[in-house]
Amino acid sequence: MSDIKYLTNALVQFRDERDWSQFHNAKDLAIALNIESSELLELFLWKSADDPDQERIKEELADILAFALLIANKYDFDIKKIMIDKIEKNALKYPINKAKGNAKKYTDL
Amino acid sequence: MSDIKYLTNALVQFRDERDWSQFHNAKDLAIALNIESSELLELFLWKSADDPDQERIKEELADILAFALLIANKYDFDIKKIMIDKIEKNALKYPINKAKGNAKKYTDL
Amino acid sequence: MSDIKYLTNALVQFRDERDWSQFHNAKDLAIALNIESSELLELFLWKSADDPDQERIKEELADILAFALLIANKYDFDIKKIMIDKIEKNALKYPINKAKGNAKKYTDL
Amino acid sequence: MSDIKYLTNALVQFRDERDWSQFHNAKDLAIALNIESSELLELFLWKSADDPDQERIKEELADILAFALLIANKYDFDIKKIMIDKIEKNALKYPINKAKGNAKKYTDL
């Protein structure tokens, strides 16, 4: 079993033991993911770019990944496939010769 | 090689071919993750809880996962470990007998 | 008429001419505010701390303020009062002698 | 003095008494605004569209408005002007005859 499948199973079991699937509509899962992303970002607020409390970063990142996996599971997405597809799509939006060393958005390249 | 390792390698290769690691400090990666989370959320704005454009959800979810994996890679976190650790920690914050069928935050249980 | 009242009236008129109050439940207004906040933040992504496109900052800030005023209007909040109340509350959480020159969160002071 | 000017002065005084302007670069103010927007949104998580704890909504909304006013102050923006300008711009993006009763984004109208 892949790691992603193993982790998804653990999350689904945690959810179902608490009978929480009734709350886990996709919109609220997306809200939850957003809230966790802001909690991660808060660890960097008023600080220089790399100045982390790594234990708290681990926890917020784990929460973010958990909601991302639950959303993928809700729609039965294959995470490996959607990520590889997106990397390929981004390779077209950001061709190496134009994007190299350049942080501009593709719409401004 | 695990799926997570395979995907991380693909993301790192994409980044390095474009010489983007210079921009990828942890704070900006956390900002990027936040922005992608809001783009996912926008797909649900003004809509009932489940009413998705699944192709766009796939893409936003892939972007979110990409930045999460890049942050984990930056700190050399083992994603499987940090997720299992967090699930175990959450099991203590949300004991089944108290949390079952209940969407309250653990601070209000 | 105060500026805040004047602006709220303009926003409500804009909304009602389009018959949008049916979509403007508080939850979706909070989501919209979140999305606009991320669009503002995106203007700073991968950039040093002050490096703005001021015209775009103006627009995103105006969108953020618009949704904030619409939420306040929905609950009939007096913006001047809730802001002054919060400043007074924050003055207790962040006493000058402890907080001066210090960016820590009040929970860590 | 307008309400907005009065509130901005109160915020600037609060900031300067604590010597916090050193932390208040525009990027971190935008991050702070984002975090507060997510804290507002968290009050609606897993809940139906209108089910608020109004006292907490007041506080989060006040925090959001505070950071928005501080950003406007940083760039010396006239809030009334930027909001009226944006409403006029939106009136062109969302003409009444196309947008009436319709929650679509202008790009999809």
Coordinates of C-alpha atoms in Angstrom, one line a residue:
Chain A
M1 CA 0.0 0.0 0.0
S2 CA 1.3 3.4 -0.9
D3 CA 2.1 6.0 1.9
I4 CA -0.7 8.2 0.6
K5 CA -3.2 5.4 0.7
Y6 CA -2.0 4.5 4.2
L7 CA -2.3 8.1 5.5
T8 CA -5.7 8.5 3.8
N9 CA -7.0 5.3 5.5
A10 CA -5.8 6.6 8.9
L11 CA -7.6 9.9 8.4
V12 CA -10.8 8.3 7.3
Q13 CA -10.7 5.9 10.2
F14 CA -10.2 8.9 12.6
R15 CA -13.1 10.7 11.0
D16 CA -15.4 7.8 11.0
E17 CA -14.8 6.8 14.6
R18 CA -16.0 10.3 15.5
D19 CA -18.9 10.2 13.0
W20 CA -17.6 13.4 11.5
S21 CA -18.3 12.7 7.8
Q22 CA -21.7 14.5 8.3
F23 CA -19.7 17.8 8.7
H24 CA -17.1 17.1 6.0
N25 CA -18.7 18.6 3.0
A26 CA -16.2 19.8 0.4
K27 CA -16.8 23.5 1.1
D28 CA -16.1 23.2 4.8
L29 CA -13.1 21.0 4.2
A30 CA -11.7 23.7 1.9
I31 CA -12.4 26.3 4.7
A32 CA -10.6 24.1 7.2
L33 CA -7.6 23.8 4.9
N34 CA -7.6 27.6 4.6
I35 CA -7.6 28.1 8.3
E36 CA -4.8 25.6 8.8
S37 CA -2.8 27.4 6.1
S38 CA -3.2 30.6 8.0
E39 CA -2.1 29.0 11.2
L40 CA 1.1 27.9 9.5
L41 CA 1.6 31.4 8.1
E42 CA 1.1 32.9 11.5
L43 CA 4.3 31.1 12.6
F44 CA 6.2 33.5 10.2
L45 CA 4.4 36.7 11.0
W46 CA 6.6 39.7 11.9
K47 CA 9.6 37.4 11.4
S48 CA 12.4 37.3 8.9
A49 CA 11.9 34.7 6.1
D50 CA 13.4 31.7 7.9
D51 CA 12.9 31.7 11.6
P52 CA 10.8 28.8 12.5
D53 CA 9.5 26.9 15.4
Q54 CA 9.9 23.6 13.6
E55 CA 7.7 21.5 16.0
R56 CA 4.7 23.9 15.3
I57 CA 5.4 23.9 11.6
K58 CA 5.2 20.1 11.6
E59 CA 1.8 20.2 13.3
E60 CA 0.3 22.8 11.0
L61 CA 1.7 21.1 7.9
A62 CA 0.3 17.8 9.1
D63 CA -3.2 19.5 9.5
I64 CA -3.0 21.0 6.0
L65 CA -2.0 17.7 4.4
A66 CA -4.8 15.9 6.3
F67 CA -7.5 18.2 4.9
A68 CA -6.0 18.0 1.4
L69 CA -6.0 14.2 1.6
L70 CA -9.6 14.2 2.8
I71 CA -10.7 16.4 0.0
A72 CA -8.9 14.2 -2.5
N73 CA -10.6 11.2 -0.9
K74 CA -14.0 12.8 -1.1
Y75 CA -13.7 13.1 -4.9
D76 CA -11.8 9.9 -5.3
F77 CA -8.8 11.8 -6.9
D78 CA -5.5 9.9 -7.4
I79 CA -3.1 12.4 -5.7
K80 CA -0.1 11.1 -7.6
K81 CA -1.9 11.6 -10.9
I82 CA -3.3 15.1 -10.2
M83 CA 0.1 16.3 -9.0
I84 CA 2.0 14.9 -12.0
D85 CA -0.6 16.3 -14.3
K86 CA -0.3 19.7 -12.7
I87 CA 3.5 19.7 -12.8
E88 CA 3.3 19.0 -16.6
K89 CA 0.8 21.8 -17.0
N90 CA 3.0 24.2 -15.1
A91 CA 6.0 23.1 -17.3
L92 CA 4.1 24.6 -20.2
K93 CA 3.1 27.8 -18.3
Y94 CA 6.6 28.2 -17.1
P95 CA 9.1 27.2 -19.8
I96 CA 12.6 26.9 -18.5
N97 CA 14.1 29.5 -20.9
K98 CA 11.6 32.1 -19.8
A99 CA 11.1 31.3 -16.1
K100 CA 14.7 30.6 -15.1
G101 CA 15.7 32.7 -12.2
N102 CA 12.5 34.7 -12.5
A103 CA 9.7 34.8 -9.9
K104 CA 7.1 36.5 -12.2
K105 CA 3.7 34.9 -12.5
Y106 CA 3.2 33.2 -15.9
T107 CA 0.7 35.9 -16.9
D108 CA 3.5 38.4 -16.7
L109 CA 6.3 36.3 -18.3
Chain B
M1 CA 10.5 4.7 -3.7
S2 CA 7.4 5.9 -1.9
D3 CA 4.8 8.1 -3.8
I4 CA 5.6 11.0 -1.5
K5 CA 9.3 10.8 -2.3
Y6 CA 8.6 10.4 -6.0
L7 CA 6.4 13.5 -6.0
T8 CA 8.9 15.5 -3.9
N9 CA 11.7 14.7 -6.3
A10 CA 9.5 15.8 -9.3
L11 CA 8.8 19.1 -7.5
V12 CA 12.4 19.7 -6.6
Q13 CA 13.5 19.0 -10.1
F14 CA 10.9 21.4 -11.5
R15 CA 12.1 24.1 -9.1
D16 CA 15.8 23.6 -9.7
E17 CA 15.5 23.6 -13.5
R18 CA 14.0 27.1 -13.1
D19 CA 16.6 28.1 -10.4
W20 CA 13.7 29.1 -8.1
S21 CA 15.1 27.8 -4.8
Q22 CA 16.4 31.4 -4.3
F23 CA 12.8 32.5 -3.9
H24 CA 11.6 29.5 -1.9
N25 CA 12.3 30.7 1.7
A26 CA 9.8 29.0 4.1
K27 CA 7.8 32.2 4.7
D28 CA 7.1 32.7 1.0
L29 CA 6.3 29.0 0.6
A30 CA 3.8 29.4 3.4
I31 CA 2.3 32.5 1.7
A32 CA 2.1 30.6 -1.6
L33 CA 0.3 27.7 0.1
N34 CA -2.2 30.2 1.6
I35 CA -2.9 31.7 -1.8
E36 CA -3.5 28.4 -3.3
S37 CA -5.8 27.4 -0.5
S38 CA -7.9 30.5 -1.1
E39 CA -8.0 29.7 -4.8
L40 CA -9.5 26.3 -3.9
L41 CA -12.0 28.0 -1.6
E42 CA -13.0 30.4 -4.3
L43 CA -14.4 27.5 -6.3
F44 CA -17.0 27.1 -3.5
L45 CA -17.8 30.9 -3.0
W46 CA -21.6 31.7 -3.2
K47 CA -22.3 28.1 -3.8
S48 CA -24.0 25.4 -1.7
A49 CA -21.7 23.0 0.1
D50 CA -21.1 20.5 -2.7
D51 CA -21.2 22.0 -6.2
P52 CA -17.7 21.6 -7.6
D53 CA -15.9 22.1 -10.8
Q54 CA -13.8 19.0 -10.3
E55 CA -11.1 19.7 -12.8
R56 CA -10.3 23.0 -11.1
I57 CA -10.4 21.4 -7.7
K58 CA -7.8 18.9 -8.9
E59 CA -5.5 21.7 -10.0
E60 CA -5.8 23.8 -6.9
L61 CA -5.4 20.8 -4.7
A62 CA -2.3 19.8 -6.6
D63 CA -0.8 23.3 -6.1
I64 CA -1.6 23.1 -2.3
L65 CA 0.0 19.7 -2.0
A66 CA 3.0 20.9 -4.0
F67 CA 3.8 23.7 -1.7
A68 CA 3.2 21.5 1.4
L69 CA 5.7 19.0 0.1
L70 CA 8.2 21.7 -0.7
I71 CA 7.9 23.1 2.8
A72 CA 8.3 19.6 4.3
N73 CA 11.3 19.0 2.0
K74 CA 12.9 22.3 3.1
Y75 CA 12.9 21.2 6.7
D76 CA 13.6 17.5 5.8
F77 CA 10.4 16.4 7.6
D78 CA 9.1 12.9 7.1
I79 CA 5.5 13.5 6.0
K80 CA 4.3 10.1 7.0
K81 CA 5.7 10.5 10.5
I82 CA 4.5 14.0 11.1
M83 CA 1.0 13.1 9.9
I84 CA 0.8 10.0 12.1
D85 CA 2.1 11.9 15.0
K86 CA -0.6 14.6 14.5
I87 CA -3.3 12.0 14.2
E88 CA -2.2 10.5 17.5
K89 CA -2.1 13.9 19.1
N90 CA -5.6 14.8 17.8
A91 CA -6.9 11.5 19.1
L92 CA -6.0 12.8 22.6
K93 CA -7.6 16.2 22.0
Y94 CA -10.7 14.6 20.5
P95 CA -11.5 11.5 22.5
I96 CA -14.2 9.4 20.7
N97 CA -16.6 9.5 23.6
K98 CA -16.6 13.3 23.7
A99 CA -16.2 14.2 20.0
K100 CA -18.5 11.6 18.4
G101 CA -21.1 13.4 16.2
N102 CA -19.9 16.8 17.5
A103 CA -18.1 19.4 15.5
K104 CA -17.0 21.6 18.4
K105 CA -13.3 22.6 18.7
Y106 CA -11.4 20.7 21.4
T107 CA -11.2 23.8 23.5
D108 CA -15.0 23.8 23.7
L109 CA -15.5 20.1 24.2
Chain C
M1 CA -23.3 61.4 7.4
S2 CA -20.1 59.6 8.4
D3 CA -17.8 58.3 5.7
I4 CA -18.4 54.7 6.9
K5 CA -22.1 55.2 6.6
Y6 CA -21.7 56.8 3.2
L7 CA -19.6 53.9 1.9
T8 CA -21.9 51.2 3.4
N9 CA -24.8 52.8 1.7
A10 CA -22.9 52.8 -1.6
L11 CA -22.1 49.1 -1.2
V12 CA -25.6 48.2 -0.2
Q13 CA -27.0 50.0 -3.2
F14 CA -24.6 48.2 -5.5
R15 CA -25.6 44.9 -4.0
D16 CA -29.3 45.5 -4.2
E17 CA -29.3 46.8 -7.8
R18 CA -27.9 43.4 -8.6
D19 CA -30.2 41.4 -6.3
W20 CA -27.2 39.8 -4.6
S21 CA -28.3 39.9 -1.0
Q22 CA -29.6 36.3 -1.6
F23 CA -26.0 35.2 -1.9
H24 CA -24.6 37.3 0.9
N25 CA -25.0 35.1 3.9
A26 CA -22.4 35.8 6.5
K27 CA -20.4 32.7 5.9
D28 CA -19.9 33.4 2.2
L29 CA -19.1 37.1 2.9
A30 CA -16.4 35.8 5.3
I31 CA -15.1 33.5 2.6
A32 CA -15.1 36.4 0.1
L33 CA -13.2 38.6 2.5
N34 CA -10.6 35.7 2.9
I35 CA -10.2 35.4 -0.8
E36 CA -9.6 39.1 -1.3
S37 CA -7.1 39.1 1.6
S38 CA -5.1 36.4 -0.2
E39 CA -5.3 38.4 -3.5
L40 CA -3.7 41.3 -1.6
L41 CA -1.1 39.0 -0.1
E42 CA -0.3 37.6 -3.6
L43 CA 1.0 41.0 -4.6
F44 CA 3.9 40.5 -2.0
L45 CA 4.7 36.9 -2.9
W46 CA 8.3 36.1 -3.6
K47 CA 9.1 39.8 -3.0
S48 CA 10.9 41.7 -0.3
A49 CA 8.8 43.3 2.4
D50 CA 8.0 46.5 0.6
D51 CA 7.8 46.3 -3.1
P52 CA 4.3 47.1 -4.1
D53 CA 2.2 47.7 -7.2
Q54 CA 0.2 50.4 -5.4
E55 CA -2.7 50.5 -7.9
R56 CA -3.4 46.8 -7.3
I57 CA -3.0 47.2 -3.6
K58 CA -5.6 49.9 -3.7
E59 CA -8.1 47.7 -5.5
E60 CA -7.6 44.6 -3.2
L61 CA -7.8 46.8 -0.1
A62 CA -11.0 48.3 -1.4
D63 CA -12.4 44.8 -1.9
I64 CA -11.4 43.7 1.6
L65 CA -13.0 46.8 3.1
A66 CA -16.1 46.4 1.1
F67 CA -16.7 42.8 2.4
A68 CA -15.9 43.9 6.0
L69 CA -18.4 46.7 5.8
L70 CA -21.0 44.4 4.3
I71 CA -20.5 41.9 7.2
A72 CA -20.8 44.7 9.7
N73 CA -23.9 46.0 8.0
K74 CA -25.4 42.5 8.1
Y75 CA -25.2 42.4 11.8
D76 CA -25.9 46.0 12.3
F77 CA -22.5 46.6 14.0
D78 CA -21.3 50.1 14.7
I79 CA -17.8 49.9 13.2
K80 CA -16.4 52.8 15.1
K81 CA -17.6 51.3 18.4
I82 CA -16.3 47.7 17.7
M83 CA -12.9 49.1 16.6
I84 CA -12.5 51.3 19.7
D85 CA -13.7 48.4 21.9
K86 CA -11.1 46.1 20.3
I87 CA -8.3 48.7 20.7
E88 CA -9.1 49.0 24.4
K89 CA -9.1 45.2 24.8
N90 CA -5.8 44.9 23.0
A91 CA -4.4 47.6 25.3
L92 CA -5.0 45.2 28.2
K93 CA -3.5 42.2 26.3
Y94 CA -0.5 44.2 25.2
P95 CA 0.5 46.6 28.0
I96 CA 3.0 49.1 26.8
N97 CA 5.7 48.1 29.3
K98 CA 5.7 44.5 28.2
A99 CA 4.9 44.9 24.5
K100 CA 7.2 47.8 23.6
G101 CA 9.5 46.9 20.8
N102 CA 8.4 43.3 21.0
A103 CA 6.5 41.5 18.3
K104 CA 5.5 38.5 20.4
K105 CA 1.9 37.3 20.6
Y106 CA 0.2 38.2 23.9
T107 CA 0.1 34.5 24.9
D108 CA 3.9 34.5 24.8
L109 CA 4.5 37.9 26.5
Chain D
M1 CA -12.5 64.7 11.6
S2 CA -14.0 61.7 9.7
D3 CA -14.5 58.4 11.5
I4 CA -11.9 56.7 9.3
K5 CA -9.3 59.4 10.2
Y6 CA -10.3 59.1 13.9
L7 CA -9.9 55.3 13.9
T8 CA -6.6 55.5 11.9
N9 CA -5.2 57.9 14.5
A10 CA -6.2 55.6 17.3
L11 CA -4.5 52.7 15.6
V12 CA -1.3 54.6 14.8
Q13 CA -1.1 55.8 18.4
F14 CA -1.5 52.3 19.7
R15 CA 1.2 51.1 17.4
D16 CA 3.6 53.9 18.2
E17 CA 3.2 53.6 22.0
R18 CA 4.5 50.0 21.5
D19 CA 7.2 51.0 19.0
W20 CA 5.7 48.5 16.6
S21 CA 6.2 50.4 13.3
Q22 CA 9.5 48.6 12.9
F23 CA 7.5 45.3 12.4
H24 CA 4.8 46.8 10.3
N25 CA 6.1 46.5 6.8
A26 CA 3.4 46.1 4.2
K27 CA 4.0 42.4 3.6
D28 CA 3.6 41.5 7.2
L29 CA 0.5 43.7 7.6
A30 CA -1.0 41.9 4.6
I31 CA -0.1 38.5 6.3
A32 CA -1.7 39.7 9.6
L33 CA -4.8 40.8 7.7
N34 CA -5.0 37.3 6.2
I35 CA -4.6 35.6 9.5
E36 CA -7.4 37.7 11.0
S37 CA -9.6 36.9 8.0
S38 CA -9.1 33.2 8.6
E39 CA -10.0 33.6 12.3
L40 CA -13.2 35.3 11.3
L41 CA -13.9 32.4 8.9
E42 CA -13.2 29.8 11.6
L43 CA -16.3 31.1 13.4
F44 CA -18.4 29.7 10.6
L45 CA -16.5 26.4 10.1
W46 CA -18.7 23.2 10.1
K47 CA -21.7 25.5 10.6
S48 CA -24.7 26.5 8.5
A49 CA -24.4 29.8 6.7
D50 CA -25.7 32.0 9.5
D51 CA -25.0 30.7 12.9
P52 CA -22.7 33.3 14.5
D53 CA -21.2 34.1 17.9
Q54 CA -21.6 37.8 17.3
E55 CA -19.2 39.0 20.0
R56 CA -16.4 37.1 18.4
I57 CA -17.4 38.3 14.9
K58 CA -17.1 41.8 16.2
E59 CA -13.6 41.2 17.5
E60 CA -12.3 39.5 14.4
L61 CA -13.9 42.1 12.1
A62 CA -12.3 44.9 14.2
D63 CA -8.9 43.2 13.8
I64 CA -9.4 42.9 10.0
L65 CA -10.4 46.6 9.7
A66 CA -7.5 47.6 11.9
F67 CA -4.9 46.0 9.6
A68 CA -6.7 47.3 6.5
L69 CA -6.6 50.9 7.9
L70 CA -2.9 50.5 8.8
I71 CA -2.0 49.4 5.3
A72 CA -4.0 52.3 3.8
N73 CA -2.2 54.6 6.2
K74 CA 1.2 53.2 5.2
Y75 CA 0.6 54.1 1.6
D76 CA -1.3 57.3 2.4
F77 CA -4.4 56.0 0.6
D78 CA -7.7 57.9 0.9
I79 CA -10.0 55.0 1.9
K80 CA -13.2 56.8 0.8
K81 CA -11.6 57.4 -2.6
I82 CA -10.2 54.0 -3.3
M83 CA -13.5 52.4 -2.3
I84 CA -15.7 54.6 -4.5
D85 CA -13.2 54.1 -7.3
K86 CA -13.5 50.3 -6.9
I87 CA -17.3 50.4 -6.8
E88 CA -17.3 52.3 -10.0
K89 CA -14.9 49.8 -11.6
N90 CA -17.0 46.9 -10.4
A91 CA -20.1 48.6 -11.9
L92 CA -18.4 48.2 -15.3
K93 CA -17.4 44.6 -14.6
Y94 CA -20.8 43.7 -13.3
P95 CA -23.4 45.6 -15.4
I96 CA -26.8 45.3 -13.8
N97 CA -28.5 43.7 -16.8
K98 CA -26.0 40.8 -16.8
A99 CA -25.2 40.4 -13.1
K100 CA -28.7 40.7 -11.7
G101 CA -29.6 37.7 -9.6
N102 CA -26.4 36.0 -10.8
A103 CA -23.4 35.1 -8.6
K104 CA -21.0 34.3 -11.4
K105 CA -17.6 35.9 -11.5
Y106 CA -17.3 38.7 -14.1
T107 CA -14.9 36.5 -16.2
D108 CA -17.8 34.0 -16.6
L109 CA -20.6 36.5 -17.2

